[in-house]
Amino acid sequence: MPTLTDLVRTRSDLDDADLEWLHALVSDWQLLADLSFADLVLWVPVRGDRPEDEPGWLCVAQMRPTTGPTAYPGDMVGKVVQTGRRGLIDVAWREQRIVREGDPEWGSGIPVREESIPVRRGGKMLGIIQRSTNLSSARTPSRLELTYLQSASDLAQMINDGRFPVPGEAPNLIRAPRVGDGLLRLDPAGRVTYASPNAQSAFRRLGLATDLVGTSLGETTACLCDTGEPLEESLGVSLSGRASREVEVESNGSIVQLRLIPLVVRGSRIGAMALLRDVTELRWRDRELMTKDATIREIHHRVKNNLQTVAALLRLQARRLRVPEGRAALDEAVRRVGSIAIVHETLSHTPEELVDFDDIADRVITMAGEVSSPETRVRPKRTGSFGVLPSVIATPLAMVLTELLQNALEHGLPDRNGMLEVLATRDDERLSVVVADDGNGFPADFDVESSTSLGLQIVRTLIVGELGGRLEFQRRPGGGTEVVLNISLDQGLRPSTPS
């Protein structure tokens, strides 16, 4: 299905500012649909690219209510109707006013009441919202439903006046309360004139023992949430309904989120509408997750410290040894432990078990270059990007890089200048790594499977055994060696390719 952006840019004359306004409207018009118990369809004039093209209307967005039955089970987005086929839309566009006249339509077999609401940005008409109410389940409305419908009428007039969405306000996200969570109506002085049952219950949980209707929302909430600590902004001002606000208040162990929408109709502020919901359980889960993430990061930090301590002890022990072979073995152990410590250090700074492996690879490469003999002056380098990897891949891969780089420096480039490069390429499913040097190359009878080298045994065990990847040793064109690693990224968590 084409997107709003695609349709507007390719088939209408609206500019980018108009498109941004429509995006802000569509991000928040579930509110109007739910208050109206009606479907919303947004129509914009079709651009006529050819002289023979007839004027018409293009549907660029559609919204169904969650509070009532839909009038349009099928998708409308992308459909075009000719001018004259939907008379109320033509009248609303021509006269630049909300059109509610007309008898219910029966075209789809059910009675549908149609209304047309002009969409305006400043003084410019952008399109028409067709509001369609399914009347098949019509019944005597309750006070709740009457309040919903009155609020919907006020919002529709604000859309016609170019006051909704609120100019300059960020688009509403899914985090905001919805109509069914709780609704308040405020008069111009900020007093509650209506509170839905859910809204009243939410304030009961905050500690309110009386009825909310007739009280000042700001003063009542401030009294409930008074902890003796100064607030950044007075709740009395924030909850007066004079400006658009999103506020969270906490009292009596409960947390309530409120969204204030000023109602300005035909230039006069008639009050405000407040949506609210109890988010106590949601915030409790957020805090639990934050605590869990902090605990995991602290564990990685302590593991890193312990590994660095082990490396330091091994380094001290190596200095006391008189046997060169034993000292070299301990030095190799220090490098292996150090490569694992680098991964845990990175994990201690991230909220998830994901790491940017480019940083780890660069540190491992730098560590390998530091231990090469000064006369060789080998400077390893990285080409390409590893991207973000899960820790289950990052830890063994860091050790493998350490082993391959050290092996190349000791055996491939032992006593001469040379090139040592790590090339990384990846897609959504696999990671390929090539460690290449232009050194001596491996002997003609070399067999990685039968090699007794501890480093190569570690590499083979980690790549083939633990990661289920492929490992290949091959001669590099022009001299030297290439070690090719191919690893599947499907390790229970497949991260996205870096941008």
Short mmCIF file of C-alpha atoms in Angstrom, two decimals, residues 30-488:
data_model
loop_
_atom_site.label_atom_id
_atom_site.label_comp_id
_atom_site.label_asym_id
_atom_site.label_seq_id
_atom_site.Cartn_x
_atom_site.Cartn_y
_atom_site.Cartn_z
CA GLN A 30 -7.16 8.47 16.26
CA LEU A 31 -8.35 10.85 18.97
CA LEU A 32 -10.96 12.38 16.66
CA ALA A 33 -12.06 8.98 15.33
CA ASP A 34 -12.61 7.57 18.82
CA LEU A 35 -14.43 10.67 20.09
CA SER A 36 -16.65 10.63 16.99
CA PHE A 37 -17.30 6.85 16.98
CA ALA A 38 -16.61 7.29 13.27
CA ASP A 39 -14.23 6.41 10.42
CA LEU A 40 -11.99 9.18 9.11
CA VAL A 41 -10.84 9.38 5.48
CA LEU A 42 -8.48 12.13 4.36
CA TRP A 43 -8.96 13.38 0.79
CA VAL A 44 -6.70 15.80 -1.10
CA PRO A 45 -7.23 17.29 -4.57
CA VAL A 46 -5.67 15.25 -7.35
CA ARG A 47 -3.03 16.99 -9.45
CA GLY A 48 -3.98 17.07 -13.11
CA ASP A 49 -0.81 16.33 -15.07
CA ARG A 50 -2.65 16.13 -18.41
CA PRO A 51 -5.33 18.40 -19.90
CA GLU A 52 -7.74 15.48 -20.22
CA ASP A 53 -7.42 14.55 -16.52
CA GLU A 54 -10.68 15.17 -14.68
CA PRO A 55 -10.58 16.88 -11.27
CA GLY A 56 -11.03 14.54 -8.36
CA TRP A 57 -10.14 13.56 -4.83
CA LEU A 58 -7.37 11.19 -3.72
CA CYS A 59 -7.60 9.26 -0.45
CA VAL A 60 -4.21 9.53 1.30
CA ALA A 61 -5.03 8.23 4.81
CA GLN A 62 -7.73 6.32 6.69
CA MET A 63 -8.50 5.72 10.36
CA ARG A 64 -11.10 3.47 12.01
CA PRO A 65 -12.54 4.03 15.50
CA THR A 66 -11.80 1.78 18.45
CA THR A 67 -15.00 2.93 20.20
CA GLY A 68 -17.56 1.84 17.61
CA PRO A 69 -18.19 -0.22 14.45
CA THR A 70 -16.43 0.76 11.26
CA ALA A 71 -18.25 2.09 8.24
CA TYR A 72 -15.51 1.03 5.80
CA PRO A 73 -14.16 -2.51 6.32
CA GLY A 74 -12.12 -2.20 3.11
CA ASP A 75 -9.04 -0.07 2.52
CA MET A 76 -9.64 3.31 0.93
CA VAL A 77 -6.06 4.62 0.68
CA GLY A 78 -5.00 5.27 -2.90
CA LYS A 79 -8.54 5.44 -4.30
CA VAL A 80 -9.60 8.36 -6.48
CA VAL A 81 -13.17 9.68 -6.87
CA GLN A 82 -14.21 12.26 -9.42
CA THR A 83 -15.54 15.62 -8.40
CA GLY A 84 -19.29 15.40 -7.95
CA ARG A 85 -19.31 11.81 -6.74
CA ARG A 86 -19.07 12.87 -3.10
CA GLY A 87 -21.06 16.05 -2.85
CA LEU A 88 -20.34 16.96 0.77
CA ILE A 89 -16.60 16.99 0.07
CA ASP A 90 -17.10 19.36 -2.87
CA VAL A 91 -19.29 21.69 -0.80
CA ALA A 92 -16.88 21.73 2.16
CA TRP A 93 -13.97 22.57 -0.16
CA ARG A 94 -15.85 25.23 -2.09
CA GLU A 95 -17.43 26.94 0.92
CA GLN A 96 -14.51 26.23 3.30
CA ARG A 97 -16.73 25.09 6.15
CA ILE A 98 -17.79 21.93 7.95
CA VAL A 99 -20.72 20.33 6.12
CA ARG A 100 -23.06 18.14 8.13
CA GLU A 101 -26.15 18.30 5.94
CA GLY A 102 -27.59 15.27 4.22
CA ASP A 103 -29.46 12.07 4.99
CA PRO A 104 -27.69 8.81 5.92
CA GLU A 105 -26.25 6.91 2.97
CA TRP A 106 -27.05 3.23 2.37
CA GLY A 107 -24.56 2.46 -0.39
CA SER A 108 -22.80 -0.33 1.52
CA GLY A 109 -25.99 -1.81 2.98
CA ILE A 110 -25.69 -0.01 6.32
CA PRO A 111 -26.78 3.52 7.23
CA VAL A 112 -23.81 5.89 7.33
CA ARG A 113 -23.92 9.55 8.32
CA GLU A 114 -21.36 11.60 6.41
CA GLU A 115 -19.70 14.84 7.44
CA SER A 116 -16.90 16.77 5.75
CA ILE A 117 -14.26 18.73 7.68
CA PRO A 118 -11.85 21.05 5.85
CA VAL A 119 -8.18 20.64 6.78
CA ARG A 120 -6.45 24.00 6.96
CA ARG A 121 -2.86 25.08 7.60
CA GLY A 122 -2.96 28.77 8.32
CA GLY A 123 -5.02 30.22 5.51
CA LYS A 124 -4.36 27.36 3.08
CA MET A 125 -6.82 24.55 2.42
CA LEU A 126 -5.02 21.20 2.25
CA GLY A 127 -7.81 18.67 1.97
CA ILE A 128 -11.03 17.32 3.46
CA ILE A 129 -11.62 14.80 6.26
CA GLN A 130 -14.67 12.66 5.56
CA ARG A 131 -16.15 11.55 8.88
CA SER A 132 -18.43 8.52 8.45
CA THR A 133 -20.49 7.15 11.32
CA ASN A 134 -21.99 3.67 11.18
CA LEU A 135 -25.59 4.10 12.43
CA SER A 136 -26.51 0.42 12.48
CA SER A 137 -25.96 0.21 16.24
CA ALA A 138 -27.40 3.63 17.09
CA ARG A 139 -28.91 3.91 20.56
CA THR A 140 -29.73 6.55 23.15
CA PRO A 141 -26.36 8.11 24.01
CA SER A 142 -25.10 8.30 27.57
CA ARG A 143 -23.48 11.36 29.10
CA LEU A 144 -20.09 9.83 28.33
CA GLU A 145 -20.97 9.49 24.65
CA LEU A 146 -22.44 12.99 24.52
CA THR A 147 -19.22 14.38 25.99
CA TYR A 148 -17.21 12.41 23.44
CA LEU A 149 -19.31 13.81 20.58
CA GLN A 150 -19.09 17.38 21.86
CA SER A 151 -15.31 17.07 22.19
CA ALA A 152 -15.14 15.65 18.68
CA SER A 153 -17.17 18.59 17.37
CA ASP A 154 -14.76 21.02 19.04
CA LEU A 155 -11.72 19.24 17.60
CA ALA A 156 -13.29 19.21 14.14
CA GLN A 157 -13.81 22.97 14.34
CA MET A 158 -10.18 23.40 15.43
CA ILE A 159 -9.04 21.40 12.38
CA ASN A 160 -11.17 23.66 10.20
CA ASP A 161 -9.65 26.72 11.88
CA GLY A 162 -6.07 25.41 11.45
CA ARG A 163 -5.54 25.06 15.21
CA PHE A 164 -5.24 21.27 15.36
CA PRO A 165 -2.75 19.74 15.33
CA VAL A 166 -1.20 22.40 17.55
CA PRO A 167 1.29 24.39 15.42
CA GLY A 168 4.89 23.75 16.45
CA GLU A 169 4.04 20.75 18.64
CA ALA A 170 5.88 17.47 18.06
CA PRO A 171 3.72 14.70 16.53
CA ASN A 172 1.89 12.58 19.08
CA LEU A 173 3.34 9.12 19.64
CA ILE A 174 1.78 5.88 20.82
CA ARG A 175 2.86 6.63 24.39
CA ALA A 176 0.09 9.23 24.88
CA PRO A 177 -3.19 8.29 26.62
CA ARG A 178 -6.14 7.28 24.45
CA VAL A 179 -9.79 8.25 24.69
CA GLY A 180 -10.85 5.06 26.46
CA ASP A 181 -8.13 5.39 29.11
CA GLY A 182 -9.81 8.39 30.73
CA LEU A 183 -11.28 11.75 29.67
CA LEU A 184 -11.79 15.05 31.46
CA ARG A 185 -13.47 18.24 30.24
CA LEU A 186 -12.32 21.52 31.77
CA ASP A 187 -13.91 24.95 31.66
CA PRO A 188 -11.84 28.07 30.84
CA ALA A 189 -10.88 28.42 34.52
CA GLY A 190 -9.44 24.88 34.66
CA ARG A 191 -12.31 23.36 36.67
CA VAL A 192 -13.47 19.84 35.82
CA THR A 193 -16.91 19.81 34.22
CA TYR A 194 -16.91 16.12 33.33
CA ALA A 195 -14.84 13.08 34.35
CA SER A 196 -15.23 9.70 32.72
CA PRO A 197 -15.41 6.66 35.03
CA ASN A 198 -11.85 5.62 34.12
CA ALA A 199 -10.56 9.11 34.82
CA GLN A 200 -12.31 9.20 38.18
CA SER A 201 -10.86 5.79 39.08
CA ALA A 202 -7.34 6.93 38.20
CA PHE A 203 -7.64 9.86 40.60
CA ARG A 204 -9.06 7.55 43.26
CA ARG A 205 -5.83 5.58 43.06
CA LEU A 206 -3.89 8.83 43.48
CA GLY A 207 -5.73 9.30 46.77
CA LEU A 208 -8.71 11.49 45.88
CA ALA A 209 -11.64 10.62 48.16
CA THR A 210 -14.20 13.02 46.67
CA ASP A 211 -15.75 13.58 43.26
CA LEU A 212 -13.43 15.21 40.73
CA VAL A 213 -16.18 17.22 38.99
CA GLY A 214 -16.31 20.83 40.16
CA THR A 215 -12.72 20.91 41.43
CA SER A 216 -9.73 22.68 39.91
CA LEU A 217 -7.67 20.01 38.17
CA GLY A 218 -4.36 21.76 38.81
CA GLU A 219 -4.97 22.53 42.47
CA THR A 220 -6.44 19.11 43.23
CA THR A 221 -3.57 17.28 41.56
CA ALA A 222 -0.98 19.49 43.27
CA CYS A 223 -2.50 18.71 46.67
CA LEU A 224 -2.51 14.98 45.97
CA CYS A 225 1.11 15.00 44.81
CA ASP A 226 2.50 17.37 47.44
CA THR A 227 5.73 15.79 48.74
CA GLY A 228 7.22 18.92 50.23
CA GLU A 229 9.77 19.16 47.41
CA PRO A 230 9.76 22.10 44.97
CA LEU A 231 8.45 21.36 41.49
CA GLU A 232 10.08 22.58 38.29
CA GLU A 233 6.75 24.02 37.14
CA SER A 234 3.59 24.55 39.12
CA LEU A 235 1.06 21.81 38.46
CA GLY A 236 -1.62 24.43 38.82
CA VAL A 237 -0.33 26.14 35.68
CA SER A 238 0.50 22.95 33.78
CA LEU A 239 -2.95 21.44 34.34
CA SER A 240 -4.99 24.61 33.84
CA GLY A 241 -5.64 23.73 30.21
CA ARG A 242 -4.27 27.03 28.87
CA ALA A 243 -1.51 25.30 26.90
CA SER A 244 -0.82 21.88 25.43
CA ARG A 245 0.99 19.78 28.06
CA GLU A 246 1.98 16.21 28.85
CA VAL A 247 2.51 15.58 32.57
CA GLU A 248 3.07 12.57 34.80
CA VAL A 249 2.03 12.79 38.44
CA GLU A 250 2.75 10.33 41.23
CA SER A 251 0.98 9.89 44.53
CA ASN A 252 -0.08 7.14 46.88
CA GLY A 253 2.07 4.65 44.97
CA SER A 254 0.28 5.31 41.66
CA ILE A 255 1.45 7.16 38.56
CA VAL A 256 -0.98 8.89 36.19
CA GLN A 257 -0.09 10.35 32.81
CA LEU A 258 -2.11 13.35 31.61
CA ARG A 259 -2.26 15.07 28.25
CA LEU A 260 -3.90 18.51 28.13
CA ILE A 261 -5.38 19.80 24.85
CA PRO A 262 -6.68 23.40 24.90
CA LEU A 263 -9.95 23.83 23.01
CA VAL A 264 -9.94 27.05 20.99
CA VAL A 265 -13.03 27.34 18.80
CA ARG A 266 -13.50 30.27 16.42
CA GLY A 267 -10.79 32.22 18.18
CA SER A 268 -12.15 31.78 21.73
CA ARG A 269 -10.78 29.41 24.37
CA ILE A 270 -13.77 27.42 25.61
CA GLY A 271 -11.80 25.17 27.96
CA ALA A 272 -9.67 22.09 27.55
CA MET A 273 -9.78 18.35 27.19
CA ALA A 274 -7.55 16.09 29.26
CA LEU A 275 -6.72 12.49 28.40
CA LEU A 276 -5.24 10.39 31.18
CA ARG A 277 -4.29 6.86 32.08
CA ASP A 278 -2.82 4.96 34.98
CA VAL A 279 0.75 4.00 34.01
CA THR A 280 1.82 2.61 37.39
CA GLU A 281 2.42 -0.91 36.12
CA LEU A 282 4.15 0.36 32.98
CA ARG A 283 6.55 2.59 34.92
CA TRP A 284 7.23 -0.19 37.39
CA ARG A 285 8.27 -2.44 34.53
CA ASP A 286 10.43 0.34 33.08
CA ARG A 287 12.20 0.72 36.40
CA GLU A 288 12.67 -3.04 36.69
CA LEU A 289 14.22 -3.11 33.23
CA MET A 290 16.49 -0.19 34.09
CA THR A 291 17.58 -1.96 37.27
CA LYS A 292 18.21 -5.17 35.34
CA ASP A 293 20.22 -3.35 32.67
CA ALA A 294 22.28 -1.56 35.31
CA THR A 295 22.96 -4.88 37.06
CA ILE A 296 24.07 -6.54 33.82
CA ARG A 297 26.38 -3.64 33.00
CA GLU A 298 27.88 -3.78 36.48
CA ILE A 299 28.50 -7.52 36.07
CA HIS A 300 30.33 -6.91 32.78
CA HIS A 301 32.35 -4.17 34.46
CA ARG A 302 33.41 -6.46 37.28
CA VAL A 303 34.23 -9.31 34.88
CA LYS A 304 36.41 -6.89 32.93
CA ASN A 305 38.19 -5.82 36.12
CA ASN A 306 38.74 -9.45 37.13
CA LEU A 307 40.11 -10.34 33.71
CA GLN A 308 42.48 -7.39 33.81
CA THR A 309 43.64 -8.54 37.24
CA VAL A 310 44.29 -12.04 35.88
CA ALA A 311 46.21 -10.55 32.94
CA ALA A 312 48.30 -8.45 35.31
CA LEU A 313 49.13 -11.51 37.44
CA LEU A 314 50.12 -13.50 34.36
CA ARG A 315 52.28 -10.61 33.19
CA LEU A 316 54.05 -10.48 36.57
CA GLN A 317 54.59 -14.22 36.47
CA ALA A 318 56.02 -14.00 32.93
CA ARG A 319 58.61 -11.46 34.06
CA ARG A 320 59.90 -13.85 36.74
CA LEU A 321 60.34 -16.77 34.34
CA ARG A 322 63.80 -17.49 32.98
CA VAL A 323 62.55 -19.95 30.34
CA PRO A 324 61.78 -18.11 27.05
CA GLU A 325 59.15 -20.64 25.99
CA GLY A 326 57.27 -20.28 29.27
CA ARG A 327 57.42 -16.49 29.10
CA ALA A 328 56.09 -16.50 25.54
CA ALA A 329 53.23 -18.81 26.55
CA LEU A 330 52.22 -16.50 29.40
CA ASP A 331 52.43 -13.48 27.08
CA GLU A 332 50.02 -15.22 24.70
CA ALA A 333 47.66 -15.93 27.60
CA VAL A 334 47.77 -12.26 28.58
CA ARG A 335 46.72 -11.23 25.07
CA ARG A 336 43.87 -13.77 25.01
CA VAL A 337 42.53 -12.64 28.36
CA GLY A 338 42.92 -9.02 27.27
CA SER A 339 40.82 -9.53 24.14
CA ILE A 340 37.96 -10.95 26.23
CA ALA A 341 38.29 -8.06 28.69
CA ILE A 342 37.85 -5.58 25.83
CA VAL A 343 34.47 -7.12 24.94
CA HIS A 344 33.23 -7.02 28.54
CA GLU A 345 34.42 -3.42 28.90
CA THR A 346 32.34 -2.47 25.86
CA LEU A 347 29.32 -4.39 27.17
CA SER A 348 29.56 -2.53 30.48
CA HIS A 349 28.71 0.71 28.63
CA THR A 350 25.76 -0.55 26.57
CA PRO A 351 22.17 -1.17 27.75
CA GLU A 352 21.82 -4.32 25.63
CA GLU A 353 23.93 -7.39 24.89
CA LEU A 354 24.99 -5.75 21.62
CA VAL A 355 28.32 -4.12 20.83
CA ASP A 356 29.76 -2.03 18.03
CA PHE A 357 32.46 -4.51 17.04
CA ASP A 358 34.37 -1.98 14.91
CA ASP A 359 35.65 -0.37 18.11
CA ILE A 360 36.62 -3.76 19.57
CA ALA A 361 38.37 -4.81 16.35
CA ASP A 362 40.35 -1.55 16.26
CA ARG A 363 41.52 -2.06 19.83
CA VAL A 364 42.48 -5.67 19.17
CA ILE A 365 44.37 -4.60 16.03
CA THR A 366 46.16 -1.85 17.95
CA MET A 367 47.08 -4.30 20.71
CA ALA A 368 48.53 -6.69 18.10
CA GLY A 369 50.56 -3.91 16.48
CA GLU A 370 52.04 -2.87 19.81
CA VAL A 371 53.60 -6.29 20.39
CA SER A 372 55.22 -6.51 16.94
CA SER A 373 58.96 -5.97 16.99
CA PRO A 374 60.00 -2.33 16.38
CA GLU A 375 62.21 -3.21 13.42
CA THR A 376 59.37 -4.71 11.41
CA ARG A 377 57.20 -1.57 11.70
CA VAL A 378 54.04 -3.49 10.79
CA ARG A 379 50.90 -1.37 11.20
CA PRO A 380 47.76 -3.51 10.97
CA LYS A 381 44.65 -1.80 9.56
CA ARG A 382 40.93 -2.49 9.23
CA THR A 383 38.87 -2.15 6.05
CA GLY A 384 35.08 -2.40 6.03
CA SER A 385 32.72 -2.60 8.97
CA PHE A 386 31.73 -5.41 11.35
CA GLY A 387 28.73 -3.41 12.56
CA VAL A 388 26.75 -4.25 15.67
CA LEU A 389 27.10 -7.82 16.92
CA PRO A 390 25.58 -9.75 19.83
CA SER A 391 27.96 -10.67 22.63
CA VAL A 392 27.67 -14.39 21.81
CA ILE A 393 29.50 -13.61 18.56
CA ALA A 394 31.64 -10.69 19.70
CA THR A 395 33.53 -12.51 22.48
CA PRO A 396 34.81 -15.51 20.46
CA LEU A 397 35.41 -13.31 17.40
CA ALA A 398 37.65 -10.99 19.43
CA MET A 399 39.74 -13.96 20.54
CA VAL A 400 39.93 -15.27 16.96
CA LEU A 401 41.16 -11.92 15.66
CA THR A 402 43.79 -11.80 18.40
CA GLU A 403 45.08 -15.25 17.48
CA LEU A 404 45.14 -14.65 13.72
CA LEU A 405 46.86 -11.27 13.99
CA GLN A 406 49.47 -12.60 16.39
CA ASN A 407 50.05 -15.64 14.17
CA ALA A 408 50.56 -13.41 11.12
CA LEU A 409 53.03 -11.18 12.99
CA GLU A 410 55.05 -14.10 14.38
CA HIS A 411 55.09 -16.43 11.39
CA GLY A 412 54.06 -14.49 8.31
CA LEU A 413 55.97 -11.25 9.00
CA PRO A 414 58.71 -12.24 11.44
CA ASP A 415 61.61 -10.10 10.26
CA ARG A 416 60.51 -7.74 7.49
CA ASN A 417 58.19 -4.83 6.77
CA GLY A 418 54.82 -5.80 5.45
CA MET A 419 51.09 -5.39 5.18
CA LEU A 420 48.57 -6.82 7.63
CA GLU A 421 44.90 -6.09 6.98
CA VAL A 422 41.53 -7.10 8.40
CA LEU A 423 38.71 -6.87 5.83
CA ALA A 424 35.12 -7.15 7.07
CA THR A 425 31.97 -7.42 4.91
CA ARG A 426 28.46 -8.33 5.98
CA ASP A 427 24.79 -8.41 5.11
CA ASP A 428 21.71 -9.18 7.16
CA GLU A 429 22.56 -12.88 7.44
CA ARG A 430 26.33 -13.45 7.31
CA LEU A 431 29.61 -11.84 8.30
CA SER A 432 32.79 -12.45 6.31
CA VAL A 433 36.21 -11.57 7.72
CA VAL A 434 39.53 -11.83 5.89
CA VAL A 435 42.86 -11.50 7.73
CA ALA A 436 45.52 -11.00 5.04
CA ASP A 437 49.28 -10.42 5.05
CA ASP A 438 51.92 -10.24 2.33
CA GLY A 439 54.49 -12.21 4.30
CA ASN A 440 56.14 -15.60 3.89
CA GLY A 441 52.97 -17.61 3.43
CA PHE A 442 52.39 -21.08 4.85
CA PRO A 443 54.40 -24.20 3.89
CA ALA A 444 53.26 -26.35 0.99
CA ASP A 445 52.42 -29.25 3.32
CA PHE A 446 50.49 -27.07 5.80
CA ASP A 447 47.21 -28.56 7.02
CA VAL A 448 45.14 -26.56 9.48
CA GLU A 449 43.26 -29.68 10.61
CA SER A 450 46.41 -31.47 11.73
CA SER A 451 48.25 -28.39 13.01
CA THR A 452 49.43 -28.62 16.62
CA SER A 453 49.48 -24.82 17.06
CA LEU A 454 47.42 -23.89 20.13
CA GLY A 455 46.38 -20.61 18.51
CA LEU A 456 45.00 -22.30 15.40
CA GLN A 457 43.25 -24.92 17.51
CA ILE A 458 41.54 -22.10 19.43
CA VAL A 459 40.52 -20.40 16.17
CA ARG A 460 39.13 -23.63 14.69
CA THR A 461 37.25 -24.51 17.89
CA LEU A 462 35.64 -21.06 18.19
CA ILE A 463 34.74 -20.50 14.53
CA VAL A 464 33.68 -24.01 13.52
CA GLY A 465 32.62 -25.47 16.83
CA GLU A 466 31.09 -22.56 18.75
CA LEU A 467 29.88 -20.23 15.99
CA GLY A 468 29.15 -22.87 13.34
CA GLY A 469 31.11 -20.92 10.72
CA ARG A 470 33.61 -21.76 8.01
CA LEU A 471 37.40 -21.32 8.20
CA GLU A 472 39.68 -21.32 5.17
CA PHE A 473 43.45 -20.77 4.75
CA GLN A 474 44.55 -19.80 1.27
CA ARG A 475 47.52 -18.25 -0.48
CA ARG A 476 47.22 -14.57 -1.20
CA PRO A 477 47.76 -13.48 -4.82
CA GLY A 478 51.15 -11.76 -4.90
CA GLY A 479 52.43 -13.58 -1.84
CA GLY A 480 51.33 -14.05 1.72
CA THR A 481 48.34 -15.64 3.40
CA GLU A 482 44.62 -15.01 3.63
CA VAL A 483 42.51 -16.49 6.41
CA VAL A 484 38.80 -16.31 5.54
CA LEU A 485 36.10 -16.54 8.22
CA ASN A 486 32.43 -16.84 7.32
CA ILE A 487 29.97 -16.63 10.22
CA SER A 488 26.18 -16.78 10.35
#
